């Protein structure tokens, strides 16, 4: 490994290698791997399990390492440091061994940083988050549907939706989704932009797969009122029970949509968790959004708000009572730049909240990023048994001009943070990277929360 801010490796099997995981990048001076988290994995028939170059005297956090629930078999040295030093011995006489939990880097308990390189107590994993009778966290691969005949798929375009970005496809898509779910078929959402003017409801049993990331694009007055937020895509209704599978599409907004909630998840999945893979919310910055450089240029240092550039109320809301949701590779992004500009010039688009997690329990959030929302990126409130496997965030580039939460008003019903509840050393107000309230059994396995932007500078 030679670069990246953070890595989370889960359910990896390494066999018959010289080195299992090498995060040294050759020397401490060039340690460009920020952190590596290695869990629920195995290394066998490999002389060196993990090679690291982090040192006790390091002032930086690069090269941070966490191992938890790692099985070794015929591994001479579990973790090797600089100068062939043994930081953790391997298996005795070639037999098996389990690393319950071992960390290297800086610790805060709560004061720090303090250097640590050694065993620690592992996270007390809630049984509800585990895979059956094992001690591994539950995982679920994205369905490919390769074994199914063509007759099991319904093409959105073939059934009347246009995907041309202009026609109102609301009723066409709604009819298709209802019919597909009731008949046990899969919706093939053909490549295109599907403009909708009312909430799209996805009932239990829905299975939707996109072609080349089609966009479901909200438009019009239904989603325009900040005081009356409405979901663009609504997965289940309150207390509805069942399972859905969603993959490979984008939810976006067009023009001012101050009341738009990109995805509202209400479905309760009791036996098999529902899944959402490679489904993204993207607010502004792309052709057809009407939230690009021409409409919403960056104005560094100015606190004046262009209300035509308020693109969303919330990117995703997981409602109270929800159980059983597996999310993987999900990006909730408010545009900081114009994707279609030749040099990706900065723009200023406003959205209020990132991921608002109010689920009852049993949610797996794997490989996600939430960026550039006014109040917060991630918020977990009154929830429990949540797994977060590498999460990343960036605060809004434009803040503190205007300051958080402008142009939004905090709503206590949503457990919003009070106005200006996080400040820098000069008293300026910014959105939260991560906020956890009245919750328990939250496991965070890798995170990069980048809260350093100030009027487009970092």
GROMACS .gro file of C-alpha atoms in nm:
model
  458
    1UNK     CA    1   0.000   0.000   0.000
    2UNK     CA    2   0.142   0.337  -0.100
    3UNK     CA    3  -0.130   0.595  -0.038
    4UNK     CA    4  -0.473   0.689   0.091
    5UNK     CA    5  -0.621   0.846   0.401
    6UNK     CA    6  -0.795   0.543   0.535
    7UNK     CA    7  -0.863   0.179   0.461
    8UNK     CA    8  -1.101  -0.070   0.618
    9UNK     CA    9  -1.041  -0.434   0.524
   10UNK     CA   10  -1.319  -0.675   0.616
   11UNK     CA   11  -1.362  -1.047   0.546
   12UNK     CA   12  -1.023  -1.073   0.371
   13UNK     CA   13  -0.845  -1.408   0.326
   14UNK     CA   14  -0.468  -1.398   0.263
   15UNK     CA   15  -0.285  -1.723   0.194
   16UNK     CA   16   0.065  -1.824   0.083
   17UNK     CA   17   0.217  -1.475   0.055
   18UNK     CA   18   0.549  -1.337   0.179
   19UNK     CA   19   0.376  -1.043   0.355
   20UNK     CA   20   0.005  -1.027   0.422
   21UNK     CA   21  -0.051  -0.651   0.455
   22UNK     CA   22   0.230  -0.399   0.395
   23UNK     CA   23   0.153  -0.040   0.496
   24UNK     CA   24   0.512   0.082   0.524
   25UNK     CA   25   0.553   0.257   0.188
   26UNK     CA   26   0.922   0.165   0.247
   27UNK     CA   27   1.001   0.402   0.536
   28UNK     CA   28   0.849   0.616   0.816
   29UNK     CA   29   0.948   0.932   0.628
   30UNK     CA   30   0.717   0.837   0.342
   31UNK     CA   31   0.433   0.689   0.546
   32UNK     CA   32   0.142   0.797   0.324
   33UNK     CA   33  -0.118   0.543   0.438
   34UNK     CA   34  -0.328   0.728   0.693
   35UNK     CA   35  -0.480   0.430   0.871
   36UNK     CA   36  -0.558   0.065   0.811
   37UNK     CA   37  -0.831  -0.125   0.991
   38UNK     CA   38  -0.820  -0.502   0.939
   39UNK     CA   39  -1.112  -0.701   1.084
   40UNK     CA   40  -1.287  -1.037   1.057
   41UNK     CA   41  -1.010  -1.168   0.832
   42UNK     CA   42  -0.750  -1.442   0.813
   43UNK     CA   43  -0.382  -1.477   0.719
   44UNK     CA   44  -0.230  -1.820   0.662
   45UNK     CA   45   0.097  -1.972   0.539
   46UNK     CA   46   0.255  -1.627   0.531
   47UNK     CA   47   0.579  -1.545   0.724
   48UNK     CA   48   0.486  -1.185   0.807
   49UNK     CA   49   0.123  -1.097   0.871
   50UNK     CA   50   0.144  -0.716   0.878
   51UNK     CA   51   0.445  -0.493   0.806
   52UNK     CA   52   0.439  -0.141   0.951
   53UNK     CA   53   0.684   0.149   0.986
   54UNK     CA   54   0.504   0.361   1.245
   55UNK     CA   55   0.729   0.467   1.535
   56UNK     CA   56   0.678   0.576   1.892
   57UNK     CA   57   0.831   0.918   1.815
   58UNK     CA   58   0.600   0.991   1.522
   59UNK     CA   59   0.408   1.314   1.564
   60UNK     CA   60   0.173   1.233   1.277
   61UNK     CA   61  -0.106   0.977   1.277
   62UNK     CA   62  -0.010   0.818   0.944
   63UNK     CA   63   0.033   0.445   0.970
   64UNK     CA   64  -0.230   0.396   1.237
   65UNK     CA   65  -0.323   0.029   1.254
   66UNK     CA   66  -0.615  -0.163   1.405
   67UNK     CA   67  -0.663  -0.538   1.398
   68UNK     CA   68  -0.970  -0.707   1.543
   69UNK     CA   69  -1.082  -1.067   1.516
   70UNK     CA   70  -0.798  -1.175   1.285
   71UNK     CA   71  -0.723  -1.546   1.247
   72UNK     CA   72  -0.360  -1.656   1.195
   73UNK     CA   73  -0.237  -1.996   1.081
   74UNK     CA   74   0.129  -2.067   1.016
   75UNK     CA   75   0.231  -1.702   1.043
   76UNK     CA   76   0.576  -1.659   1.201
   77UNK     CA   77   0.545  -1.288   1.285
   78UNK     CA   78   0.202  -1.136   1.324
   79UNK     CA   79   0.317  -0.771   1.312
   80UNK     CA   80   0.668  -0.659   1.218
   81UNK     CA   81   0.807  -0.308   1.259
   82UNK     CA   82   1.116  -0.115   1.157
   83UNK     CA   83   1.443  -0.307   1.153
   84UNK     CA   84   1.266  -0.642   1.147
   85UNK     CA   85   1.146  -0.584   1.501
   86UNK     CA   86   0.866  -0.809   1.623
   87UNK     CA   87   0.575  -0.606   1.755
   88UNK     CA   88   0.347  -0.907   1.790
   89UNK     CA   89   0.457  -1.267   1.762
   90UNK     CA   90   0.280  -1.507   1.533
   91UNK     CA   91   0.165  -1.863   1.569
   92UNK     CA   92   0.358  -2.103   1.787
   93UNK     CA   93   0.484  -2.412   1.603
   94UNK     CA   94   0.279  -2.316   1.299
   95UNK     CA   95  -0.054  -2.358   1.476
   96UNK     CA   96  -0.356  -2.125   1.471
   97UNK     CA   97  -0.399  -1.806   1.670
   98UNK     CA   98  -0.663  -1.534   1.695
   99UNK     CA   99  -0.580  -1.165   1.745
  100UNK     CA  100  -0.874  -1.037   1.947
  101UNK     CA  101  -0.773  -0.670   1.915
  102UNK     CA  102  -0.441  -0.492   1.863
  103UNK     CA  103  -0.377  -0.125   1.785
  104UNK     CA  104  -0.089   0.102   1.692
  105UNK     CA  105  -0.099   0.480   1.685
  106UNK     CA  106  -0.232   0.758   1.903
  107UNK     CA  107  -0.489   0.701   2.176
  108UNK     CA  108  -0.708   0.949   2.363
  109UNK     CA  109  -0.856   0.834   2.695
  110UNK     CA  110  -0.983   1.105   2.675
  111UNK     CA  111  -0.661   1.308   2.695
  112UNK     CA  112  -0.390   1.253   2.437
  113UNK     CA  113  -0.224   1.188   2.214
  114UNK     CA  114  -0.057   0.890   2.381
  115UNK     CA  115   0.137   0.637   2.178
  116UNK     CA  116   0.007   0.283   2.190
  117UNK     CA  117   0.124  -0.036   2.025
  118UNK     CA  118  -0.028  -0.342   2.179
  119UNK     CA  119  -0.340  -0.540   2.263
  120UNK     CA  120  -0.661  -0.370   2.373
  121UNK     CA  121  -1.008  -0.488   2.468
  122UNK     CA  122  -1.214  -0.550   2.154
  123UNK     CA  123  -1.543  -0.377   2.089
  124UNK     CA  124  -1.828  -0.561   2.263
  125UNK     CA  125  -2.010  -0.654   1.944
  126UNK     CA  126  -2.389  -0.657   1.966
  127UNK     CA  127  -2.526  -0.997   1.865
  128UNK     CA  128  -2.774  -0.825   1.635
  129UNK     CA  129  -2.489  -0.704   1.410
  130UNK     CA  130  -2.322  -1.044   1.370
  131UNK     CA  131  -2.345  -1.297   1.091
  132UNK     CA  132  -2.544  -1.586   1.236
  133UNK     CA  133  -2.354  -1.779   1.500
  134UNK     CA  134  -2.011  -1.635   1.410
  135UNK     CA  135  -1.841  -1.340   1.571
  136UNK     CA  136  -1.798  -1.169   1.233
  137UNK     CA  137  -2.000  -0.863   1.144
  138UNK     CA  138  -2.276  -0.928   0.893
  139UNK     CA  139  -2.189  -0.850   0.531
  140UNK     CA  140  -2.387  -0.881   0.211
  141UNK     CA  141  -2.258  -0.857  -0.145
  142UNK     CA  142  -2.441  -0.660  -0.410
  143UNK     CA  143  -2.680  -0.888  -0.601
  144UNK     CA  144  -2.590  -0.945  -0.966
  145UNK     CA  145  -2.907  -1.131  -1.075
  146UNK     CA  146  -2.697  -1.317  -1.335
  147UNK     CA  147  -2.888  -1.640  -1.278
  148UNK     CA  148  -3.226  -1.486  -1.363
  149UNK     CA  149  -3.385  -1.490  -1.710
  150UNK     CA  150  -3.460  -1.168  -1.897
  151UNK     CA  151  -3.830  -1.227  -1.832
  152UNK     CA  152  -3.769  -1.143  -1.464
  153UNK     CA  153  -3.675  -0.784  -1.548
  154UNK     CA  154  -3.894  -0.485  -1.631
  155UNK     CA  155  -3.729  -0.208  -1.830
  156UNK     CA  156  -3.843   0.137  -1.716
  157UNK     CA  157  -3.810   0.280  -2.066
  158UNK     CA  158  -3.989  -0.012  -2.232
  159UNK     CA  159  -4.280   0.038  -1.992
  160UNK     CA  160  -4.333   0.406  -2.069
  161UNK     CA  161  -4.086   0.611  -1.864
  162UNK     CA  162  -3.879   0.843  -2.086
  163UNK     CA  163  -3.568   0.927  -1.882
  164UNK     CA  164  -3.515   1.236  -2.099
  165UNK     CA  165  -3.479   1.481  -1.807
  166UNK     CA  166  -3.775   1.687  -1.928
  167UNK     CA  167  -4.087   1.470  -1.922
  168UNK     CA  168  -4.261   1.417  -1.589
  169UNK     CA  169  -4.192   1.046  -1.528
  170UNK     CA  170  -4.350   1.033  -1.183
  171UNK     CA  171  -4.659   0.828  -1.260
  172UNK     CA  172  -4.485   0.600  -1.508
  173UNK     CA  173  -4.215   0.509  -1.257
  174UNK     CA  174  -4.460   0.470  -0.972
  175UNK     CA  175  -4.676   0.227  -1.171
  176UNK     CA  176  -4.367   0.029  -1.274
  177UNK     CA  177  -4.234   0.005  -0.917
  178UNK     CA  178  -4.568  -0.112  -0.777
  179UNK     CA  179  -4.621  -0.369  -1.051
  180UNK     CA  180  -4.267  -0.506  -1.029
  181UNK     CA  181  -4.275  -0.544  -0.650
  182UNK     CA  182  -4.614  -0.718  -0.653
  183UNK     CA  183  -4.502  -0.963  -0.923
  184UNK     CA  184  -4.157  -1.035  -0.780
  185UNK     CA  185  -3.972  -0.882  -1.074
  186UNK     CA  186  -3.670  -0.652  -1.092
  187UNK     CA  187  -3.686  -0.300  -1.232
  188UNK     CA  188  -3.408  -0.226  -1.479
  189UNK     CA  189  -3.375   0.152  -1.460
  190UNK     CA  190  -3.231   0.234  -1.802
  191UNK     CA  191  -2.963   0.501  -1.829
  192UNK     CA  192  -3.113   0.849  -1.828
  193UNK     CA  193  -3.255   1.128  -1.612
  194UNK     CA  194  -3.602   1.063  -1.473
  195UNK     CA  195  -3.767   1.389  -1.369
  196UNK     CA  196  -4.032   1.351  -1.099
  197UNK     CA  197  -4.263   1.603  -0.935
  198UNK     CA  198  -4.403   1.394  -0.648
  199UNK     CA  199  -4.262   1.141  -0.403
  200UNK     CA  200  -4.176   0.800  -0.547
  201UNK     CA  201  -4.283   0.522  -0.309
  202UNK     CA  202  -4.094   0.192  -0.311
  203UNK     CA  203  -4.299  -0.085  -0.147
  204UNK     CA  204  -4.164  -0.396   0.022
  205UNK     CA  205  -4.036  -0.644  -0.232
  206UNK     CA  206  -3.887  -0.374  -0.455
  207UNK     CA  207  -3.572  -0.463  -0.646
  208UNK     CA  208  -3.421  -0.190  -0.863
  209UNK     CA  209  -3.092  -0.192  -1.051
  210UNK     CA  210  -2.967   0.100  -1.257
  211UNK     CA  211  -2.783   0.111  -1.587
  212UNK     CA  212  -2.481   0.345  -1.581
  213UNK     CA  213  -2.612   0.539  -1.280
  214UNK     CA  214  -2.945   0.678  -1.399
  215UNK     CA  215  -3.073   0.980  -1.204
  216UNK     CA  216  -3.408   1.020  -1.031
  217UNK     CA  217  -3.441   1.398  -1.031
  218UNK     CA  218  -3.691   1.588  -0.814
  219UNK     CA  219  -3.841   1.906  -0.957
  220UNK     CA  220  -4.115   2.154  -0.881
  221UNK     CA  221  -4.311   2.295  -0.586
  222UNK     CA  222  -4.374   1.967  -0.399
  223UNK     CA  223  -4.015   1.973  -0.275
  224UNK     CA  224  -3.962   2.348  -0.251
  225UNK     CA  225  -4.084   2.434   0.100
  226UNK     CA  226  -3.822   2.410   0.374
  227UNK     CA  227  -4.086   2.394   0.649
  228UNK     CA  228  -4.262   2.102   0.480
  229UNK     CA  229  -3.994   1.848   0.381
  230UNK     CA  230  -4.098   1.572   0.140
  231UNK     CA  231  -3.907   1.259   0.038
  232UNK     CA  232  -3.795   1.225  -0.322
  233UNK     CA  233  -3.764   0.847  -0.286
  234UNK     CA  234  -3.956   0.688   0.002
  235UNK     CA  235  -3.861   0.331   0.090
  236UNK     CA  236  -4.159   0.181   0.269
  237UNK     CA  237  -4.410   0.358   0.485
  238UNK     CA  238  -4.411   0.385   0.863
  239UNK     CA  239  -4.420   0.035   1.022
  240UNK     CA  240  -4.412  -0.140   0.683
  241UNK     CA  241  -4.222  -0.470   0.706
  242UNK     CA  242  -4.035  -0.647   0.429
  243UNK     CA  243  -3.718  -0.636   0.223
  244UNK     CA  244  -3.588  -0.436  -0.075
  245UNK     CA  245  -3.272  -0.437  -0.287
  246UNK     CA  246  -3.151  -0.117  -0.453
  247UNK     CA  247  -2.834  -0.070  -0.657
  248UNK     CA  248  -2.656   0.155  -0.905
  249UNK     CA  249  -2.857   0.476  -0.933
  250UNK     CA  250  -2.849   0.839  -0.819
  251UNK     CA  251  -3.109   1.060  -0.653
  252UNK     CA  252  -3.076   1.432  -0.728
  253UNK     CA  253  -3.265   1.761  -0.725
  254UNK     CA  254  -3.331   2.028  -0.985
  255UNK     CA  255  -3.321   2.395  -0.894
  256UNK     CA  256  -3.435   2.525  -0.554
  257UNK     CA  257  -3.566   2.225  -0.356
  258UNK     CA  258  -3.537   2.340   0.004
  259UNK     CA  259  -3.783   2.076   0.123
  260UNK     CA  260  -3.637   1.777  -0.063
  261UNK     CA  261  -3.533   1.471   0.138
  262UNK     CA  262  -3.333   1.262  -0.109
  263UNK     CA  263  -3.407   0.920   0.043
  264UNK     CA  264  -3.643   0.851   0.333
  265UNK     CA  265  -3.607   0.497   0.466
  266UNK     CA  266  -3.899   0.363   0.671
  267UNK     CA  267  -3.893  -0.010   0.598
  268UNK     CA  268  -3.842  -0.262   0.880
  269UNK     CA  269  -3.654  -0.575   0.769
  270UNK     CA  270  -3.670  -0.841   1.039
  271UNK     CA  271  -3.517  -1.156   0.888
  272UNK     CA  272  -3.293  -1.069   0.592
  273UNK     CA  273  -3.171  -0.707   0.602
  274UNK     CA  274  -3.261  -0.484   0.310
  275UNK     CA  275  -2.967  -0.371   0.099
  276UNK     CA  276  -2.860  -0.053  -0.078
  277UNK     CA  277  -2.543  -0.070  -0.286
  278UNK     CA  278  -2.390   0.207  -0.499
  279UNK     CA  279  -2.692   0.432  -0.456
  280UNK     CA  280  -2.598   0.798  -0.419
  281UNK     CA  281  -2.761   1.132  -0.346
  282UNK     CA  282  -2.608   1.416  -0.545
  283UNK     CA  283  -2.723   1.775  -0.491
  284UNK     CA  284  -2.613   2.012  -0.767
  285UNK     CA  285  -2.302   2.031  -0.980
  286UNK     CA  286  -2.423   1.829  -1.279
  287UNK     CA  287  -2.601   1.896  -1.607
  288UNK     CA  288  -2.976   1.925  -1.559
  289UNK     CA  289  -2.956   2.011  -1.189
  290UNK     CA  290  -2.984   2.386  -1.254
  291UNK     CA  291  -2.744   2.417  -0.960
  292UNK     CA  292  -2.422   2.470  -1.152
  293UNK     CA  293  -2.166   2.742  -1.207
  294UNK     CA  294  -2.405   2.959  -1.408
  295UNK     CA  295  -2.666   2.961  -1.129
  296UNK     CA  296  -2.458   2.914  -0.812
  297UNK     CA  297  -2.103   3.051  -0.844
  298UNK     CA  298  -1.885   3.047  -0.534
  299UNK     CA  299  -1.878   3.373  -0.340
  300UNK     CA  300  -1.594   3.339  -0.086
  301UNK     CA  301  -1.632   3.566   0.215
  302UNK     CA  302  -1.991   3.665   0.136
  303UNK     CA  303  -2.273   3.568   0.374
  304UNK     CA  304  -2.546   3.655   0.126
  305UNK     CA  305  -2.755   3.348   0.042
  306UNK     CA  306  -2.886   3.283  -0.307
  307UNK     CA  307  -3.212   3.106  -0.226
  308UNK     CA  308  -3.226   2.961  -0.576
  309UNK     CA  309  -2.927   2.750  -0.473
  310UNK     CA  310  -3.089   2.577  -0.174
  311UNK     CA  311  -3.084   2.230  -0.323
  312UNK     CA  312  -3.210   2.000  -0.047
  313UNK     CA  313  -3.340   1.975   0.307
  314UNK     CA  314  -3.174   1.637   0.387
  315UNK     CA  315  -2.982   1.388   0.178
  316UNK     CA  316  -3.099   1.075   0.361
  317UNK     CA  317  -3.320   1.010   0.663
  318UNK     CA  318  -3.338   0.667   0.825
  319UNK     CA  319  -3.653   0.700   1.032
  320UNK     CA  320  -3.743   0.595   1.384
  321UNK     CA  321  -3.835   0.228   1.413
  322UNK     CA  322  -3.622   0.108   1.120
  323UNK     CA  323  -3.434  -0.219   1.164
  324UNK     CA  324  -3.231  -0.425   0.921
  325UNK     CA  325  -3.061  -0.202   0.663
  326UNK     CA  326  -2.728  -0.276   0.493
  327UNK     CA  327  -2.574   0.022   0.307
  328UNK     CA  328  -2.254  -0.012   0.105
  329UNK     CA  329  -2.065   0.242  -0.106
  330UNK     CA  330  -2.317   0.521  -0.060
  331UNK     CA  331  -2.216   0.883  -0.129
  332UNK     CA  332  -2.436   1.170  -0.008
  333UNK     CA  333  -2.281   1.473  -0.177
  334UNK     CA  334  -2.370   1.837  -0.198
  335UNK     CA  335  -2.165   1.980  -0.482
  336UNK     CA  336  -1.871   2.202  -0.396
  337UNK     CA  337  -1.769   2.222  -0.763
  338UNK     CA  338  -1.926   2.193  -1.105
  339UNK     CA  339  -1.862   1.848  -1.249
  340UNK     CA  340  -1.916   1.973  -1.604
  341UNK     CA  341  -1.680   2.271  -1.583
  342UNK     CA  342  -1.345   2.219  -1.753
  343UNK     CA  343  -1.150   2.302  -1.435
  344UNK     CA  344  -1.417   2.202  -1.180
  345UNK     CA  345  -1.470   2.554  -1.050
  346UNK     CA  346  -1.620   2.590  -0.703
  347UNK     CA  347  -1.990   2.657  -0.659
  348UNK     CA  348  -2.209   2.729  -0.355
  349UNK     CA  349  -2.505   2.494  -0.314
  350UNK     CA  350  -2.688   2.458   0.017
  351UNK     CA  351  -2.835   2.145   0.171
  352UNK     CA  352  -2.927   2.112   0.534
  353UNK     CA  353  -2.855   1.766   0.668
  354UNK     CA  354  -2.649   1.470   0.552
  355UNK     CA  355  -2.732   1.127   0.695
  356UNK     CA  356  -2.991   1.153   0.973
  357UNK     CA  357  -2.986   0.812   1.142
  358UNK     CA  358  -3.277   0.761   1.382
  359UNK     CA  359  -3.315   0.386   1.324
  360UNK     CA  360  -3.415   0.158   1.607
  361UNK     CA  361  -3.120  -0.079   1.550
  362UNK     CA  362  -2.931  -0.313   1.319
  363UNK     CA  363  -2.791  -0.090   1.048
  364UNK     CA  364  -2.463  -0.154   0.866
  365UNK     CA  365  -2.308   0.155   0.701
  366UNK     CA  366  -2.011   0.033   0.497
  367UNK     CA  367  -1.781   0.253   0.288
  368UNK     CA  368  -1.981   0.577   0.290
  369UNK     CA  369  -1.912   0.947   0.247
  370UNK     CA  370  -2.132   1.241   0.344
  371UNK     CA  371  -2.015   1.585   0.240
  372UNK     CA  372  -2.086   1.960   0.244
  373UNK     CA  373  -2.414   1.986   0.439
  374UNK     CA  374  -2.488   2.289   0.654
  375UNK     CA  375  -2.589   2.140   0.993
  376UNK     CA  376  -2.408   1.806   0.997
  377UNK     CA  377  -2.275   1.526   0.779
  378UNK     CA  378  -2.352   1.221   0.997
  379UNK     CA  379  -2.595   1.229   1.289
  380UNK     CA  380  -2.700   0.928   1.497
  381UNK     CA  381  -2.971   0.988   1.756
  382UNK     CA  382  -3.166   0.754   1.985
  383UNK     CA  383  -3.031   0.451   1.805
  384UNK     CA  384  -2.830   0.141   1.885
  385UNK     CA  385  -2.639  -0.147   1.725
  386UNK     CA  386  -2.493   0.046   1.431
  387UNK     CA  387  -2.183  -0.064   1.239
  388UNK     CA  388  -1.989   0.204   1.049
  389UNK     CA  389  -1.712   0.056   0.834
  390UNK     CA  390  -1.503   0.345   0.706
  391UNK     CA  391  -1.690   0.670   0.691
  392UNK     CA  392  -1.567   1.003   0.557
  393UNK     CA  393  -1.696   1.358   0.557
  394UNK     CA  394  -1.613   1.712   0.460
  395UNK     CA  395  -1.774   2.026   0.599
  396UNK     CA  396  -1.929   2.279   0.363
  397UNK     CA  397  -1.657   2.465   0.172
  398UNK     CA  398  -1.837   2.801   0.196
  399UNK     CA  399  -1.869   2.808   0.577
  400UNK     CA  400  -1.841   3.028   0.780
  401UNK     CA  401  -1.966   3.264   0.510
  402UNK     CA  402  -2.248   3.212   0.585
  403UNK     CA  403  -2.217   3.041   0.923
  404UNK     CA  404  -2.392   2.719   1.016
  405UNK     CA  405  -2.684   2.656   1.012
  406UNK     CA  406  -2.770   2.933   0.760
  407UNK     CA  407  -2.982   2.916   0.548
  408UNK     CA  408  -3.159   2.643   0.752
  409UNK     CA  409  -3.346   2.661   1.083
  410UNK     CA  410  -3.280   2.388   1.340
  411UNK     CA  411  -3.576   2.154   1.402
  412UNK     CA  412  -3.592   1.989   1.744
  413UNK     CA  413  -3.818   1.713   1.607
  414UNK     CA  414  -3.524   1.601   1.395
  415UNK     CA  415  -3.278   1.640   1.685
  416UNK     CA  416  -3.098   1.911   1.492
  417UNK     CA  417  -2.799   2.070   1.666
  418UNK     CA  418  -2.865   2.415   1.813
  419UNK     CA  419  -2.762   2.709   1.599
  420UNK     CA  420  -2.389   2.771   1.603
  421UNK     CA  421  -2.321   2.473   1.831
  422UNK     CA  422  -1.973   2.410   1.692
  423UNK     CA  423  -1.722   2.694   1.661
  424UNK     CA  424  -1.358   2.738   1.573
  425UNK     CA  425  -1.106   2.927   1.784
  426UNK     CA  426  -1.229   3.262   1.650
  427UNK     CA  427  -1.595   3.187   1.724
  428UNK     CA  428  -1.702   3.114   1.367
  429UNK     CA  429  -1.974   2.853   1.319
  430UNK     CA  430  -1.945   2.534   1.116
  431UNK     CA  431  -2.145   2.217   1.057
  432UNK     CA  432  -2.070   1.897   1.243
  433UNK     CA  433  -1.874   1.611   1.087
  434UNK     CA  434  -2.026   1.352   1.322
  435UNK     CA  435  -2.281   1.393   1.598
  436UNK     CA  436  -2.401   1.105   1.821
  437UNK     CA  437  -2.687   1.156   2.068
  438UNK     CA  438  -2.844   0.917   2.323
  439UNK     CA  439  -2.716   0.610   2.136
  440UNK     CA  440  -2.533   0.291   2.229
  441UNK     CA  441  -2.336   0.005   2.075
  442UNK     CA  442  -2.198   0.217   1.791
  443UNK     CA  443  -1.892   0.063   1.627
  444UNK     CA  444  -1.681   0.289   1.403
  445UNK     CA  445  -1.418   0.093   1.210
  446UNK     CA  446  -1.225   0.364   1.025
  447UNK     CA  447  -1.319   0.729   0.975
  448UNK     CA  448  -1.186   1.042   0.809
  449UNK     CA  449  -1.384   1.348   0.916
  450UNK     CA  450  -1.242   1.653   0.739
  451UNK     CA  451  -1.368   1.964   0.913
  452UNK     CA  452  -1.110   2.217   0.805
  453UNK     CA  453  -1.259   2.417   0.516
  454UNK     CA  454  -1.292   2.792   0.564
  455UNK     CA  455  -1.439   3.000   0.283
  456UNK     CA  456  -1.309   2.747   0.027
  457UNK     CA  457  -0.962   2.733   0.181
  458UNK     CA  458  -0.822   2.441   0.377
   0.00000   0.00000   0.00000
